[in-house]
PDB file of N, CA and C in Angstrom:
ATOM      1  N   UNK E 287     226.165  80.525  77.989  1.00 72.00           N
ATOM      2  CA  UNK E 287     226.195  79.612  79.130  1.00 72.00           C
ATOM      3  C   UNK E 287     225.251  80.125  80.217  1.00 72.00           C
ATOM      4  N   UNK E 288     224.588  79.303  80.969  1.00 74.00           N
ATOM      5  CA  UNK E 288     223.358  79.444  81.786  1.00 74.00           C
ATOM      6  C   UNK E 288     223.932  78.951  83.363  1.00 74.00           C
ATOM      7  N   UNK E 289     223.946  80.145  84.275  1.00 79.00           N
ATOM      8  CA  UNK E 289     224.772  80.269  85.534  1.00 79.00           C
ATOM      9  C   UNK E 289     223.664  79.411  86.321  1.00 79.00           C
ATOM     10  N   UNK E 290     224.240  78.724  87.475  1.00 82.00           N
ATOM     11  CA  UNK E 290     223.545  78.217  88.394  1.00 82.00           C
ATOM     12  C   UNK E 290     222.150  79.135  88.782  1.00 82.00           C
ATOM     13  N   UNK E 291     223.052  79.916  89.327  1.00 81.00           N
ATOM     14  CA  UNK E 291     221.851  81.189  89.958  1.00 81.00           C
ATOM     15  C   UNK E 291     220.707  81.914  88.810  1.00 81.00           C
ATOM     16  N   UNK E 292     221.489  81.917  87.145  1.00 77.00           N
ATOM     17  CA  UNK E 292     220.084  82.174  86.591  1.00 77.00           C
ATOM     18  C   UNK E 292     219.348  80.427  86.663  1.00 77.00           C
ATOM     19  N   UNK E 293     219.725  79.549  86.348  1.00 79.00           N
ATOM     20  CA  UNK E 293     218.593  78.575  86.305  1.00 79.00           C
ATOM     21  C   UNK E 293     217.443  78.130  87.242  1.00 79.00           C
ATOM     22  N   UNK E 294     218.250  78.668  88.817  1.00 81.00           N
ATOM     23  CA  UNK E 294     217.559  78.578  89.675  1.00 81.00           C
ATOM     24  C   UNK E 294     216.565  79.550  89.626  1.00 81.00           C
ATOM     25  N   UNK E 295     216.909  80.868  89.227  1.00 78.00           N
ATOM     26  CA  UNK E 295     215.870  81.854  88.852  1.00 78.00           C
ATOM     27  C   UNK E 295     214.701  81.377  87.952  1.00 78.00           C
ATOM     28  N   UNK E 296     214.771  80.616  87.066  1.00 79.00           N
ATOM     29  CA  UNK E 296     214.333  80.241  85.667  1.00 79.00           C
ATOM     30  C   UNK E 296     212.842  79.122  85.890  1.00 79.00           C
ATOM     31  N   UNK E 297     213.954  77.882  87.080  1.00 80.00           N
ATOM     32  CA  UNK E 297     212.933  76.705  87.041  1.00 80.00           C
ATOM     33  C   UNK E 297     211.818  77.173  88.202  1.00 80.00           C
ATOM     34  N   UNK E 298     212.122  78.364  88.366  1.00 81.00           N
ATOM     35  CA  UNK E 298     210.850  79.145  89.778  1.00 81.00           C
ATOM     36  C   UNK E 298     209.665  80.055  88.745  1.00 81.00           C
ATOM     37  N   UNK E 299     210.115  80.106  87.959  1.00 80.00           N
ATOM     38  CA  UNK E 299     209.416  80.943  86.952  1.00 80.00           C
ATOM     39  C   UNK E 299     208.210  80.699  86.776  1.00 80.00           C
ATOM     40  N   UNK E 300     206.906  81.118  86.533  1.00 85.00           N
ATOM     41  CA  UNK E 300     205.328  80.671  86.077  1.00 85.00           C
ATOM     42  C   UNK E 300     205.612  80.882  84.837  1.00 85.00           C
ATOM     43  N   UNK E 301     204.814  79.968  83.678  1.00 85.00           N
ATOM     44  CA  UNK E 301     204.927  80.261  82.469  1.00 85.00           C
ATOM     45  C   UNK E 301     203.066  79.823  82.157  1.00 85.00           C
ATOM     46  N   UNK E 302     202.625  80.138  81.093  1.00 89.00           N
ATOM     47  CA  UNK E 302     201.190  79.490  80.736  1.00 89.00           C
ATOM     48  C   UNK E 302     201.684  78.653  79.108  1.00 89.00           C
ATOM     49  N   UNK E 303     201.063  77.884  79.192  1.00 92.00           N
ATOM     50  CA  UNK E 303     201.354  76.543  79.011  1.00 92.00           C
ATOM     51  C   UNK E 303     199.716  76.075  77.903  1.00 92.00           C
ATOM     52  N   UNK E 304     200.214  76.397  77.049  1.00 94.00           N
ATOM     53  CA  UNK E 304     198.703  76.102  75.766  1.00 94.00           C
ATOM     54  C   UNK E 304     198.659  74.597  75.287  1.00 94.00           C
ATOM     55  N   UNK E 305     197.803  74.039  75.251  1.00 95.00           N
ATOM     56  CA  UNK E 305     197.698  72.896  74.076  1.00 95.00           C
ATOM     57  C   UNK E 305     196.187  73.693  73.278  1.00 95.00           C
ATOM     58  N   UNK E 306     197.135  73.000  72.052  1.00 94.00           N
ATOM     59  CA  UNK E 306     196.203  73.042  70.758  1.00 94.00           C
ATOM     60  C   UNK E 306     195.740  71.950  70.216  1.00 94.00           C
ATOM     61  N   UNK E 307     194.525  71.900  70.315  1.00 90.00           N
ATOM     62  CA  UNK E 307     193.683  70.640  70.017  1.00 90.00           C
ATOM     63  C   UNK E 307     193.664  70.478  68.547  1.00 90.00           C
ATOM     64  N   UNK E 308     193.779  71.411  67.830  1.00 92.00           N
ATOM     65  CA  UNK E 308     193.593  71.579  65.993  1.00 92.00           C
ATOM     66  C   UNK E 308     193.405  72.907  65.499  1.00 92.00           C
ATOM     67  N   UNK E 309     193.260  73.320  64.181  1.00 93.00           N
ATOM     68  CA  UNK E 309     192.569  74.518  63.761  1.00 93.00           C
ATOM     69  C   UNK E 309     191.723  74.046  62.209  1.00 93.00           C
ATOM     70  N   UNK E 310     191.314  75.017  61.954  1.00 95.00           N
ATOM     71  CA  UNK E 310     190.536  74.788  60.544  1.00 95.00           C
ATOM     72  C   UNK E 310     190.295  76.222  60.131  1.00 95.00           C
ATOM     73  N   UNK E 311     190.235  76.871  58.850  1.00 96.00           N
ATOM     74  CA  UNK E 311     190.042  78.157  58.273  1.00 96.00           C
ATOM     75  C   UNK E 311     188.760  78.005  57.693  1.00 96.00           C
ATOM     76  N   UNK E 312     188.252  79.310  58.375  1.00 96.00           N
ATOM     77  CA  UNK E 312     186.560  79.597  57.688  1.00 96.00           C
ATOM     78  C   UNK E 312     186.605  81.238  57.957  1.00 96.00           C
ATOM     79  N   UNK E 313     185.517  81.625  57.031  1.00 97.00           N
ATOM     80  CA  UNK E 313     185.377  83.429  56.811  1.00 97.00           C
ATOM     81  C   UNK E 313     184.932  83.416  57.660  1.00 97.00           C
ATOM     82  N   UNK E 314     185.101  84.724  58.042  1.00 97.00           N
ATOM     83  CA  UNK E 314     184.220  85.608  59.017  1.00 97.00           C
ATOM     84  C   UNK E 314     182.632  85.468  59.262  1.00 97.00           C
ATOM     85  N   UNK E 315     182.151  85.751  57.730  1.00 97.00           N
ATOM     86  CA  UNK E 315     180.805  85.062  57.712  1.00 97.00           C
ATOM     87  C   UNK E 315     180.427  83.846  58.451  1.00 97.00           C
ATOM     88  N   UNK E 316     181.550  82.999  58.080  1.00 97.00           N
ATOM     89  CA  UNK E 316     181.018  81.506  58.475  1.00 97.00           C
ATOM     90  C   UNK E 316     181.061  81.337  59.956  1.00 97.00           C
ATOM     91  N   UNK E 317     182.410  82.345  60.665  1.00 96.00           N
ATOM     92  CA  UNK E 317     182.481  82.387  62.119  1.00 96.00           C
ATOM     93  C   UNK E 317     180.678  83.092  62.523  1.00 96.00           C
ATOM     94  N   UNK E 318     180.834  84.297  61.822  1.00 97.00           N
ATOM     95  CA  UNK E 318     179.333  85.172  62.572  1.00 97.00           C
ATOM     96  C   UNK E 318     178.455  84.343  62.502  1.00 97.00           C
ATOM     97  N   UNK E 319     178.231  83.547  62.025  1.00 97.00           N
ATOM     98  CA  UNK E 319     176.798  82.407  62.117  1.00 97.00           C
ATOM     99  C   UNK E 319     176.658  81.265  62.872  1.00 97.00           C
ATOM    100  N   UNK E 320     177.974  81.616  63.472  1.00 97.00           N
ATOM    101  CA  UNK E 320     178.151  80.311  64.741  1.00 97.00           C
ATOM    102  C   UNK E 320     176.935  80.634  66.213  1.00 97.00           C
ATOM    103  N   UNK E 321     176.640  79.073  66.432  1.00 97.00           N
ATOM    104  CA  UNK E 321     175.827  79.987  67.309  1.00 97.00           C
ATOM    105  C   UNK E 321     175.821  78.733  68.661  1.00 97.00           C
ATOM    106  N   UNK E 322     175.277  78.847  69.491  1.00 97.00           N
ATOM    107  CA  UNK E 322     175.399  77.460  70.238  1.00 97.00           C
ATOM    108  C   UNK E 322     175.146  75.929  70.016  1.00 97.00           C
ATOM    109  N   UNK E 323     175.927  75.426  70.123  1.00 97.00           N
ATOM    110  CA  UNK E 323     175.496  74.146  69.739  1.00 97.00           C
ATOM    111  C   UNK E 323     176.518  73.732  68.409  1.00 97.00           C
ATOM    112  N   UNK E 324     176.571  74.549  67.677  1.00 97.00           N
ATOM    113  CA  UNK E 324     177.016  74.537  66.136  1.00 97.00           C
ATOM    114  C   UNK E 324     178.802  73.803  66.438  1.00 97.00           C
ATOM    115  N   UNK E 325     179.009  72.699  65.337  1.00 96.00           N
ATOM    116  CA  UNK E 325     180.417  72.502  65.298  1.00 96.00           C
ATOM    117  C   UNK E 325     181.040  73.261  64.362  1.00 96.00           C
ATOM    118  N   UNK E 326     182.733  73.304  64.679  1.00 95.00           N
ATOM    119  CA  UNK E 326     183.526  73.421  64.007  1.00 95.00           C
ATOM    120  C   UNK E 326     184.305  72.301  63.771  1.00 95.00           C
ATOM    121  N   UNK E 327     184.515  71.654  62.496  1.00 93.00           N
ATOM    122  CA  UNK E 327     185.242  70.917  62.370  1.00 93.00           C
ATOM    123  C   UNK E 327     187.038  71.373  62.288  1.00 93.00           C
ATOM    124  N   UNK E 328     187.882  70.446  62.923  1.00 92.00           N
ATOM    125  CA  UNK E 328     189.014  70.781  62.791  1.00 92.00           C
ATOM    126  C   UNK E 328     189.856  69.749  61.545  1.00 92.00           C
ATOM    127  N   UNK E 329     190.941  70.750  61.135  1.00 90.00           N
ATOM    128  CA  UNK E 329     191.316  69.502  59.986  1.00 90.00           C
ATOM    129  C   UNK E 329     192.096  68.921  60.743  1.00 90.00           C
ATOM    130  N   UNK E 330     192.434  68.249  61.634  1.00 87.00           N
ATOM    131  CA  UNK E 330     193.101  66.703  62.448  1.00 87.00           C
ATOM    132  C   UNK E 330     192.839  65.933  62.455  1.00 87.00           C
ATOM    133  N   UNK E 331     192.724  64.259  62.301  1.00 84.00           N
ATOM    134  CA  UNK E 331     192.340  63.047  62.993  1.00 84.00           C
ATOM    135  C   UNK E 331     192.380  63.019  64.321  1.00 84.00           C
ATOM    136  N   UNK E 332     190.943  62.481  64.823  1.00 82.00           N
ATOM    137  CA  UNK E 332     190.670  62.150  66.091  1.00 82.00           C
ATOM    138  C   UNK E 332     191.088  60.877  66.590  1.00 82.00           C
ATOM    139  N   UNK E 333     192.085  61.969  67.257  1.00 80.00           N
ATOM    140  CA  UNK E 333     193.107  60.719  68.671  1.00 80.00           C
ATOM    141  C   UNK E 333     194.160  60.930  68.359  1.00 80.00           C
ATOM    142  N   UNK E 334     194.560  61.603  67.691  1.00 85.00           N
ATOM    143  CA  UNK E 334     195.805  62.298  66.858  1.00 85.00           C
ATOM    144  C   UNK E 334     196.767  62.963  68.443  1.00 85.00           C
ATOM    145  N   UNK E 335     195.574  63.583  69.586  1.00 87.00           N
ATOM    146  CA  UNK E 335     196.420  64.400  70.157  1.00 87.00           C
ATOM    147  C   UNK E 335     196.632  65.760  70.104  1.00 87.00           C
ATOM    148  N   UNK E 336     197.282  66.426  71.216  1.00 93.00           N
ATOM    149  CA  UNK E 336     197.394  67.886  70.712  1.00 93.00           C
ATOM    150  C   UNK E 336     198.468  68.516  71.050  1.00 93.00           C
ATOM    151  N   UNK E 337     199.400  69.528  70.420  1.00 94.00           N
ATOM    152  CA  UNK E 337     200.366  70.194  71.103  1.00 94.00           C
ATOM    153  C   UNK E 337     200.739  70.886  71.417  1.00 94.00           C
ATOM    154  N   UNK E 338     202.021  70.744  72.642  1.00 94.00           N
ATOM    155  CA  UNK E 338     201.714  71.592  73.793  1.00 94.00           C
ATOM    156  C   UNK E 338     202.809  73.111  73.545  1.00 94.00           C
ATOM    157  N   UNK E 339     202.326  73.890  73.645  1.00 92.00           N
ATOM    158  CA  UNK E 339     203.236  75.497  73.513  1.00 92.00           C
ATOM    159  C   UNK E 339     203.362  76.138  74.663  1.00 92.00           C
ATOM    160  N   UNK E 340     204.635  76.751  74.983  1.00 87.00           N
ATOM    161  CA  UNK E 340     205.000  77.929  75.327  1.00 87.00           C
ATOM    162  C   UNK E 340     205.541  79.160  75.130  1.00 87.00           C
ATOM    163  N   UNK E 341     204.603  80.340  74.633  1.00 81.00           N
ATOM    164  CA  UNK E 341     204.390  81.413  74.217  1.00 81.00           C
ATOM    165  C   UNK E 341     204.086  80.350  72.801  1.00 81.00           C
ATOM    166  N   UNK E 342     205.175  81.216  71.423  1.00 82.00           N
ATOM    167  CA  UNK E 342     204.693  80.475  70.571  1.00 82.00           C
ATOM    168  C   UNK E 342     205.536  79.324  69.988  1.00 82.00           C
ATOM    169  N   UNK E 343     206.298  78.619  70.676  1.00 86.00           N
ATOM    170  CA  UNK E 343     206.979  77.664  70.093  1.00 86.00           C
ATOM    171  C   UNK E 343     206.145  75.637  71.001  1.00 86.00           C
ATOM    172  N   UNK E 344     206.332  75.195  70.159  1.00 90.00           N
ATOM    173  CA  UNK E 344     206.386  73.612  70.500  1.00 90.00           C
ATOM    174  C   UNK E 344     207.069  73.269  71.498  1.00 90.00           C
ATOM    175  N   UNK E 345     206.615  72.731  72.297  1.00 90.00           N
ATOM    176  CA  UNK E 345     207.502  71.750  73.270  1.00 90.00           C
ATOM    177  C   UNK E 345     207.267  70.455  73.124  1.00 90.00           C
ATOM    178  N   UNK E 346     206.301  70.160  72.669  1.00 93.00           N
ATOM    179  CA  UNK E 346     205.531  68.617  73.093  1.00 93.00           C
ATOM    180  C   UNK E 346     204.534  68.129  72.655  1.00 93.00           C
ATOM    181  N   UNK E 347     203.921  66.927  72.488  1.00 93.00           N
ATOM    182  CA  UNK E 347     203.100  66.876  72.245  1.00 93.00           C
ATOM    183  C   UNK E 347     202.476  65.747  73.014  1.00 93.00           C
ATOM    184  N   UNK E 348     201.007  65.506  72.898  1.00 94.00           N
ATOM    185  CA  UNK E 348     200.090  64.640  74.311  1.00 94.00           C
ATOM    186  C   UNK E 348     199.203  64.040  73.687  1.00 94.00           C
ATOM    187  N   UNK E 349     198.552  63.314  74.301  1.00 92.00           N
ATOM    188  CA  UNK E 349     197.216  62.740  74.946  1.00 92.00           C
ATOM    189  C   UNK E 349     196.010  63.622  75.044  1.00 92.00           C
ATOM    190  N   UNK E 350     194.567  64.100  75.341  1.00 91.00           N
ATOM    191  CA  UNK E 350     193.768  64.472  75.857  1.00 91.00           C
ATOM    192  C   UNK E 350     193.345  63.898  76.199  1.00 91.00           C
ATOM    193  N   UNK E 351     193.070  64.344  77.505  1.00 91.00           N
ATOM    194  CA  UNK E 351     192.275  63.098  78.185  1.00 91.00           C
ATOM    195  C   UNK E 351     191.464  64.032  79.483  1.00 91.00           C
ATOM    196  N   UNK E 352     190.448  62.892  79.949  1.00 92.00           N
ATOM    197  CA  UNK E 352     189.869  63.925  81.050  1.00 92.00           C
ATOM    198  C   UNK E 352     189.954  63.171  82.103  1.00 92.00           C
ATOM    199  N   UNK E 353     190.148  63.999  83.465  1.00 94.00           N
ATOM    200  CA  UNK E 353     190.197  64.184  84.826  1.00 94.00           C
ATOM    201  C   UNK E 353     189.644  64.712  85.782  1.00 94.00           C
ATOM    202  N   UNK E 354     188.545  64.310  86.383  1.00 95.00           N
ATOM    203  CA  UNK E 354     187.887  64.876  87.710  1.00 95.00           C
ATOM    204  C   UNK E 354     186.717  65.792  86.808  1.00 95.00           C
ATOM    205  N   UNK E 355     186.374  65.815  85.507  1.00 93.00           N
ATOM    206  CA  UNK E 355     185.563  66.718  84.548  1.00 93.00           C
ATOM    207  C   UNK E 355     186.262  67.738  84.218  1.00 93.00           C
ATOM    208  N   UNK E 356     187.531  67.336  84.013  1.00 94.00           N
ATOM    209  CA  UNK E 356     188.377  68.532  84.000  1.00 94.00           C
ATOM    210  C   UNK E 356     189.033  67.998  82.469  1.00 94.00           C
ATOM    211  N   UNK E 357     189.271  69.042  81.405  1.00 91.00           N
ATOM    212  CA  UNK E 357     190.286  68.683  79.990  1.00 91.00           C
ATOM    213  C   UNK E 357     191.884  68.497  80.876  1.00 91.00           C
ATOM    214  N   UNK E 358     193.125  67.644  80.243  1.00 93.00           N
ATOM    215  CA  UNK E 358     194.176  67.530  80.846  1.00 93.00           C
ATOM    216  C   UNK E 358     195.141  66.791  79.423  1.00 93.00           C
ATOM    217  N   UNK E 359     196.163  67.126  79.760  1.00 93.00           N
ATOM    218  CA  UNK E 359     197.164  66.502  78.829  1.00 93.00           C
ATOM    219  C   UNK E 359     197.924  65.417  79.228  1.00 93.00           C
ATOM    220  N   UNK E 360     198.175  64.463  78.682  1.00 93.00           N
ATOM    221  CA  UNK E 360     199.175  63.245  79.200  1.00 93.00           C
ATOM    222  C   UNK E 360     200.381  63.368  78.190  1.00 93.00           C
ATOM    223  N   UNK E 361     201.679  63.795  78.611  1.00 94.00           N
ATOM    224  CA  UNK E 361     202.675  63.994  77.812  1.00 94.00           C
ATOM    225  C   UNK E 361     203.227  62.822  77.282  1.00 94.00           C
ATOM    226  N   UNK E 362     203.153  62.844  75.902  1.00 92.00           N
ATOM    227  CA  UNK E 362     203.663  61.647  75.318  1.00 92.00           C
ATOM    228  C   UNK E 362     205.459  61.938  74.445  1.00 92.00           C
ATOM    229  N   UNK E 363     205.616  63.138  73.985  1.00 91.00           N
ATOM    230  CA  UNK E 363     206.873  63.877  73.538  1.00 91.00           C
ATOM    231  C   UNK E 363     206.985  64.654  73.932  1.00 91.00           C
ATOM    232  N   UNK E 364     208.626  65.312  74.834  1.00 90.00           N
ATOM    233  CA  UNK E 364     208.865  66.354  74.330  1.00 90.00           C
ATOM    234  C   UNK E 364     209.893  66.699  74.473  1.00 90.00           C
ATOM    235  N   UNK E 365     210.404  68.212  74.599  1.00 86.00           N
ATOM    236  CA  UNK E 365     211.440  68.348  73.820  1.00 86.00           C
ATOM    237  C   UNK E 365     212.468  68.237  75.177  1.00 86.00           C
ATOM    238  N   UNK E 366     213.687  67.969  74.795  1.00 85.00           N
ATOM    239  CA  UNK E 366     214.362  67.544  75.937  1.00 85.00           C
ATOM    240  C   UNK E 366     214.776  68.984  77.171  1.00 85.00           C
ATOM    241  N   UNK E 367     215.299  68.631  78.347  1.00 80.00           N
ATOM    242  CA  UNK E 367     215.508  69.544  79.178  1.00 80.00           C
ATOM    243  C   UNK E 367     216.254  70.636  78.865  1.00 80.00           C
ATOM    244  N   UNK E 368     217.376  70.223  78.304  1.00 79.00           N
ATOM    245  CA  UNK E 368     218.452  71.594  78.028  1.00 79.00           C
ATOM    246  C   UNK E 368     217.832  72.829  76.519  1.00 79.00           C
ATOM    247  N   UNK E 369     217.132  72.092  76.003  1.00 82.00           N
ATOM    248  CA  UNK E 369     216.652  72.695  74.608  1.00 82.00           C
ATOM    249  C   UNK E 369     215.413  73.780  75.525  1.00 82.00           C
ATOM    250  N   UNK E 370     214.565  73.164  76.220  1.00 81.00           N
ATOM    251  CA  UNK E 370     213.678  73.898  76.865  1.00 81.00           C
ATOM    252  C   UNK E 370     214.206  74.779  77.885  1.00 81.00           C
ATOM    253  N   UNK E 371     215.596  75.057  78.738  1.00 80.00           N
ATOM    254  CA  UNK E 371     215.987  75.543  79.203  1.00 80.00           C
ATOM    255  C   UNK E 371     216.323  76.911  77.995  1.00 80.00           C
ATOM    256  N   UNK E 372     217.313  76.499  77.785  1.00 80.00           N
ATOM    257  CA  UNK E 372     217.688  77.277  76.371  1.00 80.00           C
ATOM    258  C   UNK E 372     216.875  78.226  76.167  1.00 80.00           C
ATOM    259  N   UNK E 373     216.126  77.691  75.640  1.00 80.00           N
ATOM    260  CA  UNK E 373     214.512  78.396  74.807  1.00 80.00           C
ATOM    261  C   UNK E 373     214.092  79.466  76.130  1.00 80.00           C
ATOM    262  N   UNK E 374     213.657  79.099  77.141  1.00 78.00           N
ATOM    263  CA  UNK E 374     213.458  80.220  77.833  1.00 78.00           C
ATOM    264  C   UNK E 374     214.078  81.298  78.766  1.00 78.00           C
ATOM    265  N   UNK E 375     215.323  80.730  78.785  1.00 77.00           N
ATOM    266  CA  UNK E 375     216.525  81.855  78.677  1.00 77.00           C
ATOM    267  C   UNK E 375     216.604  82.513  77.778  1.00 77.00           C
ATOM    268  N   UNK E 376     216.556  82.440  76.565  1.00 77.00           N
ATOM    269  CA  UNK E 376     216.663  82.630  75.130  1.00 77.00           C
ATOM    270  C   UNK E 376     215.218  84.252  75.018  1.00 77.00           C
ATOM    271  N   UNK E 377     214.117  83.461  75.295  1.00 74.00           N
ATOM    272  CA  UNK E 377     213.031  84.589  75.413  1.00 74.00           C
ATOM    273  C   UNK E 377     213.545  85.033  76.581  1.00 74.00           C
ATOM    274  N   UNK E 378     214.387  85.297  77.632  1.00 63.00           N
ATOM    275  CA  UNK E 378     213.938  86.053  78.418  1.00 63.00           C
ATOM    276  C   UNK E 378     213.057  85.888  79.561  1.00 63.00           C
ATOM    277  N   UNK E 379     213.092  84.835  79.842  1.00 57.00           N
ATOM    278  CA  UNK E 379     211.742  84.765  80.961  1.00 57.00           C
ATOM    279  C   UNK E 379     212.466  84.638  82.275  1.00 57.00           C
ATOM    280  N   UNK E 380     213.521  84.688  82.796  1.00 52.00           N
ATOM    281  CA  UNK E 380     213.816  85.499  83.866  1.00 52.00           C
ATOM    282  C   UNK E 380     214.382  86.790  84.182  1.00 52.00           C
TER     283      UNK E 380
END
């Protein structure tokens, strides 16, 4: 059970906050020959979205979209309040 006074501790907390746009596996080789300009393809469909982590678990998932020339996420799922509470009580983050 999660006391007033820790949650209040909890929702003051900074956390960093990742989205993952995709991944794809290539050797080392194939990384060392990267050079400017050069793509990486990711294995996702484009417009698919990307999702959002804290430390290493899922919370959510979004939109990309851009703002002011800035990358940004538009939350389209995620995981509900008490589960995300949980979870970072759970790690420890106060």
């Amino acid at each position: 059970e999660i006391s007033e006074r820790d949650y209040d501790l909890l929702v003051d907390t900074e956390i960093v906050v990742d989205v993952m746009l995709g991944s794809t596996n290539i050797t080392v080789s194939e990384f060392l020959k990267l050079s400017d300009g050069d793509i990486v393809s990711l294995h996702k469909p484009a417009g698919t979205g990307g999702e959002i982590y804290v430390n290493t678990r899922i919370i959510g998932t979004g939109d990309i979209i851009v703002i002011d020339d800035k990358l940004a996420v538009r939350v389209q799922d995620s995981m509900d309040s008490d589960n995300v509470v949980r979870y970072f009580f759970e790690e420890h983050m106060i």
